[in-house]
Amino acid sequence: MSALSGRRVVVTRSGEQATALASLLAAAGAIPVIVPLIEIVPVATEVAALTAIDPAQFDWLVVTSPNGAHSYAAVHGRAPTQPHRIAAVGTATAAALIAAGLVVDLVPHEQSGAGVVAEFAPGDGRVLLVQAVAADAALAEGLTAKGWRLTTVTPYRSAPTRPTPGQQLEALAADAVMFASGSAVQSWVAAFGATTSPIVVAIGPQTAQVATRSGLKVALVAADHSLSGMVDVLERHLAGTE
């Protein structure tokens, strides 16, 4: 029997994206408690800007999230020519790009913006960077410092949503809560303050840093910065093998 059997785990992803994580938890025997804390909102002017771009003019495409991957693929996924190489900040982003028929050349060992910068060679070519509105500037600054000429497009933003009173009660009564983004952390803090379920799981170091700075006590950070990585680290923790 899985150590997750019967455990109630809060899924804080946006409503349309909660299913994948909830399914992984259910398959491991857990009871998903879906409490969407963010919604993904397209930015029309930036979507139009992305649509007008010719991907073939770029040496690299760098994508920082599955939402960015979906945004890019929606307008250029069937383009006959693509940037010469494609980088994804993590495995979940890479999977979204691959599902759209794109070939991913780089997923950094440290699945973060800093990891991308660390593994990017210096160059003077063109990079198309697709990320969220208000994304951390470190990635763009790091690539620029290495000589690359960036075109940054932000075709979506994360907007906070407030859980209902019933959802709040369910969330605080759960055994664990999972955060797949800093935006979800910030929305949680707006709704609950620093009070959480007993075990806080972050998808990666950047999300964990946001949580820690927000006053949350992070118990676990997924080694593989993916949805399955979060489920795995929580299961091993509960089984006493983490």
GROMACS .gro file of C-alpha atoms in nm:
model
  242
    1MET     CA    1   0.000   0.000   0.000
    2SER     CA    2   0.127   0.347  -0.086
    3ALA     CA    3   0.219   0.580   0.198
    4LEU     CA    4  -0.013   0.831   0.030
    5SER     CA    5  -0.320   0.609   0.064
    6GLY     CA    6  -0.602   0.804   0.222
    7ARG     CA    7  -0.393   1.118   0.265
    8ARG     CA    8  -0.563   1.444   0.169
    9VAL     CA    9  -0.339   1.664  -0.044
   10VAL     CA   10  -0.423   2.018  -0.157
   11VAL     CA   11  -0.374   2.097  -0.527
   12THR     CA   12  -0.337   2.473  -0.573
   13ARG     CA   13  -0.298   2.485  -0.952
   14SER     CA   14  -0.541   2.674  -1.174
   15GLY     CA   15  -0.871   2.500  -1.241
   16GLU     CA   16  -0.788   2.385  -1.593
   17GLN     CA   17  -0.444   2.258  -1.488
   18ALA     CA   18  -0.534   2.085  -1.163
   19THR     CA   19  -0.640   1.760  -1.329
   20ALA     CA   20  -0.291   1.633  -1.412
   21LEU     CA   21  -0.160   1.663  -1.055
   22ALA     CA   22  -0.488   1.541  -0.905
   23SER     CA   23  -0.471   1.231  -1.128
   24LEU     CA   24  -0.115   1.152  -1.018
   25LEU     CA   25  -0.215   1.184  -0.654
   26ALA     CA   26  -0.525   0.969  -0.697
   27ALA     CA   27  -0.321   0.701  -0.876
   28ALA     CA   28  -0.095   0.688  -0.570
   29GLY     CA   29  -0.396   0.646  -0.339
   30ALA     CA   30  -0.418   1.004  -0.212
   31ILE     CA   31  -0.734   1.213  -0.198
   32PRO     CA   32  -0.681   1.532  -0.402
   33VAL     CA   33  -0.833   1.847  -0.253
   34ILE     CA   34  -0.856   2.091  -0.542
   35VAL     CA   35  -0.831   2.452  -0.429
   36PRO     CA   36  -0.741   2.667  -0.732
   37LEU     CA   37  -0.546   2.971  -0.619
   38ILE     CA   38  -0.455   3.118  -0.958
   39GLU     CA   39  -0.601   3.148  -1.303
   40ILE     CA   40  -0.404   3.187  -1.624
   41VAL     CA   41  -0.510   3.495  -1.818
   42PRO     CA   42  -0.397   3.557  -2.179
   43VAL     CA   43  -0.252   3.901  -2.255
   44ALA     CA   44  -0.403   3.988  -2.594
   45THR     CA   45  -0.140   4.239  -2.706
   46GLU     CA   46   0.144   4.001  -2.620
   47VAL     CA   47  -0.028   3.706  -2.789
   48ALA     CA   48  -0.054   3.923  -3.100
   49ALA     CA   49   0.315   4.014  -3.071
   50LEU     CA   50   0.408   3.646  -3.040
   51THR     CA   51   0.192   3.559  -3.340
   52ALA     CA   52   0.367   3.823  -3.554
   53ILE     CA   53   0.713   3.682  -3.480
   54ASP     CA   54   0.893   3.462  -3.733
   55PRO     CA   55   1.042   3.179  -3.520
   56ALA     CA   56   1.302   3.097  -3.783
   57GLN     CA   57   1.474   3.430  -3.715
   58PHE     CA   58   1.591   3.308  -3.374
   59ASP     CA   59   1.883   3.092  -3.272
   60TRP     CA   60   1.709   2.982  -2.954
   61LEU     CA   61   1.359   2.963  -2.810
   62VAL     CA   62   1.362   2.965  -2.429
   63VAL     CA   63   1.038   2.880  -2.249
   64THR     CA   64   0.996   2.908  -1.873
   65SER     CA   65   0.673   2.720  -1.799
   66PRO     CA   66   0.413   2.482  -1.943
   67ASN     CA   67   0.182   2.783  -1.983
   68GLY     CA   68   0.446   2.951  -2.196
   69ALA     CA   69   0.486   2.631  -2.396
   70HIS     CA   70   0.112   2.616  -2.461
   71SER     CA   71   0.107   2.984  -2.561
   72TYR     CA   72   0.393   2.937  -2.807
   73ALA     CA   73   0.258   2.613  -2.951
   74ALA     CA   74  -0.087   2.764  -3.002
   75VAL     CA   75   0.051   3.010  -3.258
   76HIS     CA   76   0.372   2.849  -3.385
   77GLY     CA   77   0.346   2.480  -3.306
   78ARG     CA   78   0.275   2.394  -3.671
   79ALA     CA   79   0.520   2.643  -3.822
   80PRO     CA   80   0.739   2.476  -4.087
   81THR     CA   81   1.052   2.633  -3.942
   82GLN     CA   82   1.141   2.683  -3.577
   83PRO     CA   83   1.426   2.842  -3.383
   84HIS     CA   84   1.745   2.643  -3.435
   85ARG     CA   85   1.739   2.516  -3.076
   86ILE     CA   86   1.484   2.511  -2.795
   87ALA     CA   87   1.541   2.526  -2.419
   88ALA     CA   88   1.286   2.449  -2.149
   89VAL     CA   89   1.336   2.553  -1.789
   90GLY     CA   90   1.219   2.213  -1.660
   91THR     CA   91   1.082   1.872  -1.749
   92ALA     CA   92   0.716   1.977  -1.730
   93THR     CA   93   0.779   2.262  -1.975
   94ALA     CA   94   0.976   2.029  -2.201
   95ALA     CA   95   0.691   1.777  -2.197
   96ALA     CA   96   0.444   2.045  -2.307
   97LEU     CA   97   0.670   2.147  -2.595
   98ILE     CA   98   0.732   1.788  -2.701
   99ALA     CA   99   0.357   1.718  -2.693
  100ALA     CA  100   0.321   2.001  -2.946
  101GLY     CA  101   0.568   1.829  -3.178
  102LEU     CA  102   0.871   2.044  -3.093
  103VAL     CA  103   1.221   1.914  -3.024
  104VAL     CA  104   1.374   2.029  -2.696
  105ASP     CA  105   1.753   2.058  -2.697
  106LEU     CA  106   1.819   2.177  -2.343
  107VAL     CA  107   1.664   2.108  -2.005
  108PRO     CA  108   1.910   2.223  -1.738
  109HIS     CA  109   2.018   1.991  -1.459
  110GLU     CA  110   1.905   2.258  -1.212
  111GLN     CA  111   1.554   2.315  -1.340
  112SER     CA  112   1.532   2.692  -1.297
  113GLY     CA  113   1.609   3.014  -1.476
  114ALA     CA  114   1.951   3.016  -1.312
  115GLY     CA  115   2.006   2.663  -1.440
  116VAL     CA  116   1.933   2.772  -1.796
  117VAL     CA  117   2.178   3.061  -1.768
  118ALA     CA  118   2.446   2.838  -1.619
  119GLU     CA  119   2.428   2.590  -1.909
  120PHE     CA  120   2.392   2.848  -2.186
  121ALA     CA  121   2.715   2.913  -2.370
  122PRO     CA  122   2.813   3.275  -2.439
  123GLY     CA  123   2.691   3.393  -2.780
  124ASP     CA  124   2.577   3.685  -2.989
  125GLY     CA  125   2.272   3.534  -3.155
  126ARG     CA  126   1.900   3.599  -3.107
  127VAL     CA  127   1.690   3.442  -2.833
  128LEU     CA  128   1.310   3.441  -2.814
  129LEU     CA  129   1.215   3.424  -2.447
  130VAL     CA  130   0.853   3.330  -2.365
  131GLN     CA  131   0.751   3.381  -2.004
  132ALA     CA  132   0.479   3.522  -1.780
  133VAL     CA  133   0.411   3.886  -1.707
  134ALA     CA  134   0.614   3.989  -1.400
  135ALA     CA  135   0.846   3.688  -1.431
  136ASP     CA  136   1.179   3.700  -1.248
  137ALA     CA  137   1.417   3.912  -1.452
  138ALA     CA  138   1.723   3.701  -1.363
  139LEU     CA  139   1.693   3.472  -1.666
  140ALA     CA  140   1.673   3.755  -1.918
  141GLU     CA  141   1.951   3.945  -1.744
  142GLY     CA  142   2.172   3.635  -1.732
  143LEU     CA  143   2.133   3.557  -2.102
  144THR     CA  144   2.190   3.920  -2.196
  145ALA     CA  145   2.507   3.923  -1.986
  146LYS     CA  146   2.632   3.628  -2.191
  147GLY     CA  147   2.595   3.831  -2.510
  148TRP     CA  148   2.262   3.706  -2.643
  149ARG     CA  149   2.014   3.948  -2.800
  150LEU     CA  150   1.673   3.886  -2.643
  151THR     CA  151   1.319   3.935  -2.764
  152THR     CA  152   1.095   3.876  -2.462
  153VAL     CA  153   0.724   3.803  -2.501
  154THR     CA  154   0.483   3.766  -2.207
  155PRO     CA  155   0.162   3.617  -2.351
  156TYR     CA  156  -0.002   3.530  -2.018
  157ARG     CA  157  -0.022   3.631  -1.656
  158SER     CA  158  -0.120   3.457  -1.335
  159ALA     CA  159  -0.413   3.616  -1.154
  160PRO     CA  160  -0.496   3.523  -0.792
  161THR     CA  161  -0.828   3.365  -0.705
  162ARG     CA  162  -0.976   3.344  -0.357
  163PRO     CA  163  -1.095   3.007  -0.225
  164THR     CA  164  -1.448   2.972  -0.095
  165PRO     CA  165  -1.499   2.927   0.281
  166GLY     CA  166  -1.560   2.557   0.220
  167GLN     CA  167  -1.238   2.524   0.022
  168GLN     CA  168  -1.049   2.705   0.295
  169LEU     CA  169  -1.169   2.458   0.557
  170GLU     CA  170  -1.078   2.162   0.336
  171ALA     CA  171  -0.734   2.303   0.262
  172LEU     CA  172  -0.640   2.358   0.625
  173ALA     CA  173  -0.769   2.014   0.726
  174ALA     CA  174  -0.556   1.836   0.464
  175ASP     CA  175  -0.234   1.647   0.530
  176ALA     CA  176  -0.023   1.836   0.277
  177VAL     CA  177  -0.034   2.120   0.026
  178MET     CA  178   0.152   2.136  -0.306
  179PHE     CA  179   0.275   2.452  -0.477
  180ALA     CA  180   0.381   2.444  -0.842
  181SER     CA  181   0.446   2.818  -0.873
  182GLY     CA  182   0.534   3.125  -0.675
  183SER     CA  183   0.205   3.282  -0.785
  184ALA     CA  184   0.010   3.008  -0.608
  185VAL     CA  185   0.217   3.064  -0.294
  186GLN     CA  186   0.139   3.436  -0.296
  187SER     CA  187  -0.230   3.369  -0.345
  188TRP     CA  188  -0.224   3.121  -0.055
  189VAL     CA  189  -0.064   3.377   0.174
  190ALA     CA  190  -0.326   3.635   0.072
  191ALA     CA  191  -0.601   3.392   0.171
  192PHE     CA  192  -0.449   3.207   0.469
  193GLY     CA  193  -0.149   3.404   0.590
  194ALA     CA  194   0.132   3.174   0.707
  195THR     CA  195  -0.108   2.898   0.818
  196THR     CA  196  -0.076   2.581   0.608
  197SER     CA  197  -0.144   2.212   0.603
  198PRO     CA  198   0.122   2.020   0.802
  199ILE     CA  199   0.344   1.941   0.501
  200VAL     CA  200   0.430   2.203   0.238
  201VAL     CA  201   0.569   2.068  -0.090
  202ALA     CA  202   0.732   2.293  -0.352
  203ILE     CA  203   0.796   2.192  -0.713
  204GLY     CA  204   1.142   2.350  -0.716
  205PRO     CA  205   1.384   2.588  -0.547
  206GLN     CA  206   1.237   2.907  -0.693
  207THR     CA  207   0.889   2.824  -0.563
  208ALA     CA  208   1.039   2.718  -0.231
  209GLN     CA  209   1.221   3.052  -0.202
  210VAL     CA  210   0.899   3.245  -0.263
  211ALA     CA  211   0.726   3.034   0.004
  212THR     CA  212   1.004   3.083   0.258
  213ARG     CA  213   1.017   3.458   0.197
  214SER     CA  214   0.639   3.463   0.245
  215GLY     CA  215   0.669   3.303   0.588
  216LEU     CA  216   0.573   2.947   0.497
  217LYS     CA  217   0.773   2.651   0.628
  218VAL     CA  218   0.862   2.434   0.329
  219ALA     CA  219   0.907   2.070   0.424
  220LEU     CA  220   0.985   1.919   0.084
  221VAL     CA  221   1.123   2.030  -0.253
  222ALA     CA  222   1.092   1.793  -0.546
  223ALA     CA  223   1.430   1.671  -0.674
  224ASP     CA  224   1.274   1.634  -1.018
  225HIS     CA  225   1.101   1.969  -1.055
  226SER     CA  226   0.780   1.827  -1.199
  227LEU     CA  227   0.432   1.725  -1.089
  228SER     CA  228   0.534   1.361  -1.058
  229GLY     CA  229   0.842   1.476  -0.867
  230MET     CA  230   0.622   1.643  -0.605
  231VAL     CA  231   0.410   1.331  -0.565
  232ASP     CA  232   0.721   1.113  -0.539
  233VAL     CA  233   0.895   1.324  -0.275
  234LEU     CA  234   0.581   1.339  -0.062
  235GLU     CA  235   0.524   0.963  -0.089
  236ARG     CA  236   0.885   0.887   0.009
  237HIS     CA  237   0.865   1.134   0.298
  238LEU     CA  238   0.551   0.972   0.435
  239ALA     CA  239   0.706   0.628   0.390
  240GLY     CA  240   1.010   0.740   0.588
  241THR     CA  241   1.252   0.696   0.299
  242GLU     CA  242   1.306   1.066   0.218
   0.00000   0.00000   0.00000
